PDB file of C-alpha atoms in Angstrom:
ATOM      1  CA  MET A   1     -20.922 -21.238  -2.577  1.00 68.00           C
ATOM      2  CA  ASN A   2     -20.696 -22.193   0.632  1.00 73.00           C
ATOM      3  CA  ASP A   3     -20.790 -26.046  -0.191  1.00 79.00           C
ATOM      4  CA  ILE A   4     -18.037 -25.459  -3.169  1.00 84.00           C
ATOM      5  CA  LEU A   5     -16.270 -23.531  -1.106  1.00 84.00           C
ATOM      6  CA  THR A   6     -15.517 -26.160   2.026  1.00 85.00           C
ATOM      7  CA  TRP A   7     -14.282 -29.084  -1.125  1.00 85.00           C
ATOM      8  CA  ILE A   8     -12.059 -26.884  -2.168  1.00 87.00           C
ATOM      9  CA  LEU A   9     -10.864 -25.256   0.946  1.00 87.00           C
ATOM     10  CA  ASP A  10     -10.761 -29.042   2.563  1.00 87.00           C
ATOM     11  CA  THR A  11      -9.128 -30.308  -0.872  1.00 90.00           C
ATOM     12  CA  VAL A  12      -6.212 -27.467  -0.399  1.00 90.00           C
ATOM     13  CA  ALA A  13      -5.950 -28.526   4.180  1.00 88.00           C
ATOM     14  CA  GLY A  14      -5.864 -31.795   2.796  1.00 90.00           C
ATOM     15  CA  VAL A  15      -2.409 -32.190   1.326  1.00 91.00           C
ATOM     16  CA  ASP A  16       0.341 -33.116   3.648  1.00 93.00           C
ATOM     17  CA  PRO A  17       1.135 -29.793   4.866  1.00 92.00           C
ATOM     18  CA  VAL A  18       5.391 -30.398   4.645  1.00 94.00           C
ATOM     19  CA  ILE A  19       4.071 -30.718   0.743  1.00 94.00           C
ATOM     20  CA  ARG A  20       2.215 -27.881   0.432  1.00 93.00           C
ATOM     21  CA  THR A  21       5.090 -25.447   1.709  1.00 95.00           C
ATOM     22  CA  LEU A  22       7.610 -27.276  -0.622  1.00 95.00           C
ATOM     23  CA  LEU A  23       5.280 -26.647  -3.531  1.00 92.00           C
ATOM     24  CA  ALA A  24       4.820 -22.804  -1.873  1.00 93.00           C
ATOM     25  CA  PHE A  25       8.533 -22.577  -2.357  1.00 94.00           C
ATOM     26  CA  LEU A  26       8.509 -24.427  -5.407  1.00 91.00           C
ATOM     27  CA  GLY A  27       6.394 -21.798  -6.980  1.00 88.00           C
ATOM     28  CA  MET A  28       8.454 -18.654  -5.149  1.00 89.00           C
ATOM     29  CA  LEU A  29      11.874 -19.618  -6.168  1.00 89.00           C
ATOM     30  CA  LEU A  30      10.236 -20.196 -10.525  1.00 85.00           C
ATOM     31  CA  GLU A  31       8.824 -16.912 -10.040  1.00 81.00           C
ATOM     32  CA  THR A  32      11.721 -15.045  -8.916  1.00 78.00           C
ATOM     33  CA  SER A  33      13.827 -17.153 -11.570  1.00 73.00           C
ATOM     34  CA  VAL A  34      14.666 -14.828 -15.267  1.00 58.00           C
ATOM     35  CA  LEU A  35      12.098 -15.304 -17.332  1.00 62.00           C
ATOM     36  CA  VAL A  36      10.200 -18.398 -15.812  1.00 63.00           C
ATOM     37  CA  GLY A  37       8.598 -16.326 -13.761  1.00 58.00           C
ATOM     38  CA  LEU A  38       6.759 -14.633 -16.338  1.00 60.00           C
ATOM     39  CA  VAL A  39       4.281 -17.645 -16.415  1.00 64.00           C
ATOM     40  CA  ILE A  40       4.513 -19.558 -12.682  1.00 66.00           C
ATOM     41  CA  PRO A  41       1.779 -17.442 -10.388  1.00 76.00           C
ATOM     42  CA  GLY A  42       3.631 -18.141  -8.061  1.00 81.00           C
ATOM     43  CA  ASP A  43       1.240 -15.345  -5.623  1.00 85.00           C
ATOM     44  CA  THR A  44      -2.056 -18.094  -7.213  1.00 88.00           C
ATOM     45  CA  ILE A  45       0.287 -20.823  -5.533  1.00 90.00           C
ATOM     46  CA  VAL A  46       1.186 -18.317  -2.479  1.00 93.00           C
ATOM     47  CA  ILE A  47      -2.665 -17.604  -2.029  1.00 93.00           C
ATOM     48  CA  VAL A  48      -3.646 -21.050  -2.077  1.00 93.00           C
ATOM     49  CA  ALA A  49      -0.925 -22.170   0.067  1.00 94.00           C
ATOM     50  CA  SER A  50      -1.846 -19.369   2.389  1.00 95.00           C
ATOM     51  CA  THR A  51      -6.358 -20.636   3.108  1.00 93.00           C
ATOM     52  CA  ALA A  52      -5.306 -23.740   4.577  1.00 92.00           C
ATOM     53  CA  VAL A  53      -3.419 -22.735   7.403  1.00 93.00           C
ATOM     54  CA  SER A  54      -4.363 -24.537  10.581  1.00 89.00           C
ATOM     55  CA  GLY A  55      -1.246 -22.410  13.868  1.00 89.00           C
ATOM     56  CA  PRO A  56       1.392 -19.699  14.185  1.00 93.00           C
ATOM     57  CA  VAL A  57       4.074 -23.033  12.994  1.00 95.00           C
ATOM     58  CA  GLU A  58       2.208 -23.439   9.691  1.00 94.00           C
ATOM     59  CA  PHE A  59       1.858 -20.168   9.080  1.00 96.00           C
ATOM     60  CA  VAL A  60       5.921 -19.425  10.685  1.00 96.00           C
ATOM     61  CA  THR A  61       6.668 -21.826   8.657  1.00 96.00           C
ATOM     62  CA  LEU A  62       5.157 -20.843   5.670  1.00 96.00           C
ATOM     63  CA  VAL A  63       6.239 -17.498   5.150  1.00 97.00           C
ATOM     64  CA  ALA A  64       9.825 -18.077   5.200  1.00 97.00           C
ATOM     65  CA  ALA A  65       9.563 -20.878   3.163  1.00 96.00           C
ATOM     66  CA  VAL A  66       8.322 -18.468   0.868  1.00 96.00           C
ATOM     67  CA  ILE A  67      10.909 -15.448   1.730  1.00 96.00           C
ATOM     68  CA  VAL A  68      13.489 -18.707   1.252  1.00 96.00           C
ATOM     69  CA  GLY A  69      12.239 -19.229  -2.508  1.00 94.00           C
ATOM     70  CA  ALA A  70      12.036 -16.024  -3.274  1.00 93.00           C
ATOM     71  CA  LEU A  71      15.862 -15.209  -1.863  1.00 95.00           C
ATOM     72  CA  ALA A  72      16.708 -17.987  -3.960  1.00 94.00           C
ATOM     73  CA  GLY A  73      15.178 -17.118  -6.904  1.00 91.00           C
ATOM     74  CA  GLU A  74      16.729 -14.167  -6.738  1.00 92.00           C
ATOM     75  CA  SER A  75      20.345 -16.106  -5.933  1.00 94.00           C
ATOM     76  CA  ILE A  76      19.544 -17.612  -9.007  1.00 92.00           C
ATOM     77  CA  GLY A  77      18.322 -15.182 -11.297  1.00 90.00           C
ATOM     78  CA  PHE A  78      21.600 -12.537  -9.792  1.00 93.00           C
ATOM     79  CA  ALA A  79      24.323 -15.181 -10.471  1.00 94.00           C
ATOM     80  CA  LEU A  80      22.700 -16.186 -14.276  1.00 90.00           C
ATOM     81  CA  GLY A  81      23.113 -12.852 -15.275  1.00 91.00           C
ATOM     82  CA  HIS A  82      26.784 -12.083 -13.384  1.00 92.00           C
ATOM     83  CA  HIS A  83      27.900 -14.833 -16.067  1.00 91.00           C
ATOM     84  CA  PHE A  84      25.833 -15.234 -19.252  1.00 90.00           C
ATOM     85  CA  GLY A  85      23.357 -11.648 -18.484  1.00 86.00           C
ATOM     86  CA  PRO A  86      24.005 -11.033 -23.134  1.00 87.00           C
ATOM     87  CA  PHE A  87      23.895 -14.294 -23.254  1.00 89.00           C
ATOM     88  CA  ILE A  88      19.944 -14.777 -21.790  1.00 86.00           C
ATOM     89  CA  ARG A  89      19.084 -11.421 -23.518  1.00 86.00           C
ATOM     90  CA  GLY A  90      19.836 -11.808 -26.708  1.00 86.00           C
ATOM     91  CA  SER A  91      18.703 -16.201 -26.999  1.00 86.00           C
ATOM     92  CA  ARG A  92      15.276 -16.483 -27.730  1.00 84.00           C
ATOM     93  CA  LEU A  93      12.834 -16.002 -24.515  1.00 79.00           C
ATOM     94  CA  GLY A  94      15.152 -13.134 -24.181  1.00 82.00           C
ATOM     95  CA  ARG A  95      14.419 -11.602 -27.331  1.00 86.00           C
ATOM     96  CA  ARG A  96      10.394 -12.508 -26.455  1.00 85.00           C
ATOM     97  CA  ILE A  97      10.569 -10.647 -23.932  1.00 83.00           C
ATOM     98  CA  GLY A  98      11.283  -7.272 -25.937  1.00 86.00           C
ATOM     99  CA  GLU A  99      14.389  -4.330 -26.388  1.00 89.00           C
ATOM    100  CA  ARG A 100      11.929  -2.506 -24.531  1.00 90.00           C
ATOM    101  CA  ASN A 101      11.839  -3.849 -21.053  1.00 89.00           C
ATOM    102  CA  TRP A 102      15.640  -4.709 -20.956  1.00 91.00           C
ATOM    103  CA  ILE A 103      16.551  -1.176 -21.294  1.00 93.00           C
ATOM    104  CA  ARG A 104      13.666   0.074 -19.122  1.00 92.00           C
ATOM    105  CA  ALA A 105      15.457  -2.159 -15.916  1.00 92.00           C
ATOM    106  CA  GLU A 106      18.714  -1.292 -17.564  1.00 93.00           C
ATOM    107  CA  ASN A 107      17.596   2.085 -16.970  1.00 94.00           C
ATOM    108  CA  TYR A 108      15.746   2.298 -13.701  1.00 93.00           C
ATOM    109  CA  LEU A 109      18.349   0.694 -12.025  1.00 94.00           C
ATOM    110  CA  ASP A 110      21.181   3.304 -12.940  1.00 94.00           C
ATOM    111  CA  ARG A 111      19.072   5.811 -11.538  1.00 94.00           C
ATOM    112  CA  ARG A 112      16.888   4.097  -8.651  1.00 93.00           C
ATOM    113  CA  GLY A 113      20.162   1.568  -7.108  1.00 93.00           C
ATOM    114  CA  GLY A 114      18.827  -0.505  -4.490  1.00 94.00           C
ATOM    115  CA  VAL A 115      15.235   0.582  -4.956  1.00 95.00           C
ATOM    116  CA  ALA A 116      14.762   0.152  -7.156  1.00 95.00           C
ATOM    117  CA  VAL A 117      15.666  -3.533  -6.574  1.00 95.00           C
ATOM    118  CA  PHE A 118      12.771  -3.396  -3.272  1.00 96.00           C
ATOM    119  CA  ILE A 119       9.567  -1.869  -6.181  1.00 95.00           C
ATOM    120  CA  SER A 120      10.574  -4.123  -9.003  1.00 92.00           C
ATOM    121  CA  ARG A 121       9.065  -7.363  -5.912  1.00 90.00           C
ATOM    122  CA  PHE A 122       5.994  -4.798  -6.573  1.00 91.00           C
ATOM    123  CA  LEU A 123       5.756  -5.223 -10.096  1.00 88.00           C
ATOM    124  CA  PRO A 124       5.213  -6.851 -13.382  1.00 80.00           C
ATOM    125  CA  VAL A 125       8.127  -7.932 -15.877  1.00 80.00           C
ATOM    126  CA  LEU A 126      10.270  -6.023 -13.282  1.00 85.00           C
ATOM    127  CA  HIS A 127      10.625  -8.826 -10.911  1.00 85.00           C
ATOM    128  CA  SER A 128      11.777 -11.024 -13.569  1.00 83.00           C
ATOM    129  CA  LEU A 129      14.415  -8.469 -15.442  1.00 88.00           C
ATOM    130  CA  ILE A 130      16.367  -6.496 -12.244  1.00 91.00           C
ATOM    131  CA  PRO A 131      18.005  -9.516 -10.265  1.00 92.00           C
ATOM    132  CA  VAL A 132      19.302 -10.948 -13.640  1.00 91.00           C
ATOM    133  CA  THR A 133      19.869  -6.871 -14.791  1.00 93.00           C
ATOM    134  CA  VAL A 134      22.264  -6.350 -11.510  1.00 94.00           C
ATOM    135  CA  GLY A 135      23.711  -9.182 -12.394  1.00 93.00           C
ATOM    136  CA  ALA A 136      25.186  -7.997 -15.193  1.00 91.00           C
ATOM    137  CA  SER A 137      26.194  -4.482 -12.801  1.00 92.00           C
ATOM    138  CA  ARG A 138      28.622  -3.795 -11.055  1.00 92.00           C
ATOM    139  CA  MET A 139      26.001  -3.600  -7.411  1.00 94.00           C
ATOM    140  CA  ARG A 140      27.171  -6.808  -5.002  1.00 95.00           C
ATOM    141  CA  TYR A 141      25.697  -8.971  -4.035  1.00 95.00           C
ATOM    142  CA  ARG A 142      25.184  -8.059  -0.790  1.00 96.00           C
ATOM    143  CA  THR A 143      23.479  -5.122  -2.394  1.00 96.00           C
ATOM    144  CA  PHE A 144      21.477  -6.714  -3.581  1.00 96.00           C
ATOM    145  CA  MET A 145      20.348  -8.595  -1.290  1.00 96.00           C
ATOM    146  CA  ALA A 146      20.233  -5.478   1.422  1.00 97.00           C
ATOM    147  CA  TRP A 147      17.407  -4.289  -1.133  1.00 96.00           C
ATOM    148  CA  THR A 148      15.570  -6.992  -1.609  1.00 95.00           C
ATOM    149  CA  VAL A 149      15.281  -9.081   1.797  1.00 97.00           C
ATOM    150  CA  PRO A 150      13.095  -6.327   3.410  1.00 97.00           C
ATOM    151  CA  ALA A 151      10.633  -6.107  -0.009  1.00 96.00           C
ATOM    152  CA  CYS A 152      10.237 -10.259  -0.460  1.00 95.00           C
ATOM    153  CA  VAL A 153       9.569 -10.233   3.036  1.00 96.00           C
ATOM    154  CA  ILE A 154       6.641  -7.850   2.914  1.00 96.00           C
ATOM    155  CA  TRP A 155       5.503  -9.373  -0.233  1.00 94.00           C
ATOM    156  CA  SER A 156       5.502 -13.106   2.295  1.00 95.00           C
ATOM    157  CA  LEU A 157       3.653 -11.668   4.257  1.00 96.00           C
ATOM    158  CA  ALA A 158       1.100  -9.714   2.900  1.00 95.00           C
ATOM    159  CA  TYR A 159      -0.118 -12.669   0.780  1.00 95.00           C
ATOM    160  CA  VAL A 160      -0.006 -15.400   4.001  1.00 96.00           C
ATOM    161  CA  SER A 161      -2.103 -13.882   5.665  1.00 96.00           C
ATOM    162  CA  VAL A 162      -4.419 -12.132   3.776  1.00 94.00           C
ATOM    163  CA  GLY A 163      -4.500 -15.652   2.160  1.00 93.00           C
ATOM    164  CA  SER A 164      -4.251 -17.093   6.188  1.00 94.00           C
ATOM    165  CA  ALA A 165      -7.255 -14.209   7.415  1.00 94.00           C
ATOM    166  CA  ALA A 166      -9.789 -15.078   4.780  1.00 92.00           C
ATOM    167  CA  ALA A 167      -9.646 -19.283   5.287  1.00 91.00           C
ATOM    168  CA  GLY A 168     -10.271 -19.117   8.748  1.00 90.00           C
ATOM    169  CA  GLY A 169     -12.779 -15.947   8.938  1.00 90.00           C
ATOM    170  CA  TYR A 170     -14.464 -17.965   6.730  1.00 88.00           C
ATOM    171  CA  ARG A 171     -13.930 -21.094   8.347  1.00 85.00           C
ATOM    172  CA  GLU A 172     -14.905 -19.813  11.507  1.00 87.00           C
ATOM    173  CA  LEU A 173     -18.102 -18.170   8.913  1.00 85.00           C
ATOM    174  CA  SER A 174     -18.946 -21.093   7.024  1.00 81.00           C
ATOM    175  CA  GLY A 175     -21.781 -22.997   9.777  1.00 78.00           C
ATOM    176  CA  GLN A 176     -24.077 -19.496  11.318  1.00 81.00           C
ATOM    177  CA  LEU A 177     -24.440 -17.975   7.729  1.00 78.00           C
ATOM    178  CA  HIS A 178     -25.644 -18.792   3.898  1.00 81.00           C
ATOM    179  CA  PHE A 179     -23.190 -16.152   1.887  1.00 82.00           C
ATOM    180  CA  ALA A 180     -20.116 -16.799   3.655  1.00 84.00           C
ATOM    181  CA  GLY A 181     -18.930 -18.318   0.909  1.00 86.00           C
ATOM    182  CA  TYR A 182     -18.677 -15.521  -1.158  1.00 88.00           C
ATOM    183  CA  LEU A 183     -17.955 -12.756   2.225  1.00 89.00           C
ATOM    184  CA  PHE A 184     -13.967 -14.937   1.587  1.00 90.00           C
ATOM    185  CA  VAL A 185     -14.170 -14.324  -2.651  1.00 89.00           C
ATOM    186  CA  GLY A 186     -15.402 -11.300  -1.492  1.00 91.00           C
ATOM    187  CA  VAL A 187     -11.931 -10.460   0.972  1.00 92.00           C
ATOM    188  CA  ILE A 188     -10.187 -12.478  -2.081  1.00 92.00           C
ATOM    189  CA  ALA A 189     -10.807 -10.133  -4.447  1.00 92.00           C
ATOM    190  CA  LEU A 190     -10.654  -6.654  -2.337  1.00 95.00           C
ATOM    191  CA  PHE A 191      -6.239  -8.006  -1.779  1.00 93.00           C
ATOM    192  CA  VAL A 192      -6.045  -9.069  -5.929  1.00 91.00           C
ATOM    193  CA  LEU A 193      -7.309  -5.484  -6.610  1.00 95.00           C
ATOM    194  CA  ALA A 194      -6.365  -3.248  -4.437  1.00 94.00           C
ATOM    195  CA  VAL A 195      -2.451  -5.221  -6.048  1.00 92.00           C
ATOM    196  CA  PHE A 196      -2.879  -4.701  -9.293  1.00 92.00           C
ATOM    197  CA  LEU A 197      -4.090  -0.588  -8.355  1.00 94.00           C
ATOM    198  CA  ILE A 198      -0.703   0.064  -5.818  1.00 93.00           C
ATOM    199  CA  LYS A 199       1.035  -2.348  -8.592  1.00 91.00           C
ATOM    200  CA  LYS A 200      -0.106  -0.035 -11.821  1.00 92.00           C
ATOM    201  CA  TRP A 201       0.570   2.863  -8.844  1.00 93.00           C
ATOM    202  CA  LEU A 202       3.764   2.118  -8.436  1.00 92.00           C
ATOM    203  CA  HIS A 203       4.630   1.677 -12.351  1.00 90.00           C
ATOM    204  CA  ARG A 204       2.759   4.386 -13.137  1.00 91.00           C
ATOM    205  CA  ARG A 205       5.531   6.925 -10.163  1.00 91.00           C
ATOM    206  CA  GLU A 206       8.722   4.572 -11.659  1.00 92.00           C
ATOM    207  CA  LEU A 207       8.135   5.255 -14.738  1.00 90.00           C
ATOM    208  CA  ARG A 208      10.177   7.894 -15.268  1.00 90.00           C
ATOM    209  CA  HIS A 209      12.330   6.300 -14.124  1.00 90.00           C
ATOM    210  CA  MET A 210      12.965   3.616 -17.306  1.00 89.00           C
ATOM    211  CA  ASP A 211      12.373   5.439 -20.225  1.00 83.00           C
TER     212      ASP A 211
END
């Protein structure tokens, strides 16, 4: 297990740090852009990129890139919703999302306002629909940013911190413990499980504001 994991981490670390950072930026931009976020695994890209972080400078740079990428993607979604909201909703891809999901996004925004913008960053499907829905609403861009910036900061810090800490811990222990690889996988699995449970709890808690 250690040999396989070391090879994977070394392969990721072998990619130029600038390219890794740009890929994380691009992944988040696409993940938070209109509808594309439903198929782009931005969280996976960030976790993988964070395993190669080798110092404070790379950590801060990656976190900043992920934040900027997320905000850029959400800004694109806002702009598209503002100018082409009804067209996007009626498009083939928009129809595949389902009218029920669009109505849920509208209801959630109407009833929760800025809180919906903040929480939607951590909810499946809605994190891609809310920027478009906000753009088509009367909420100002400045208000939208005031609520989504802190959510993106929290999200980015959480993912980059866990990925870099797990990989760093593994590298320190791999020479001493033959089961260090299983500890790394366990940490990542626990984080993924925690994220899943938190998302499920948030969705259940907020569901009454969507229907």
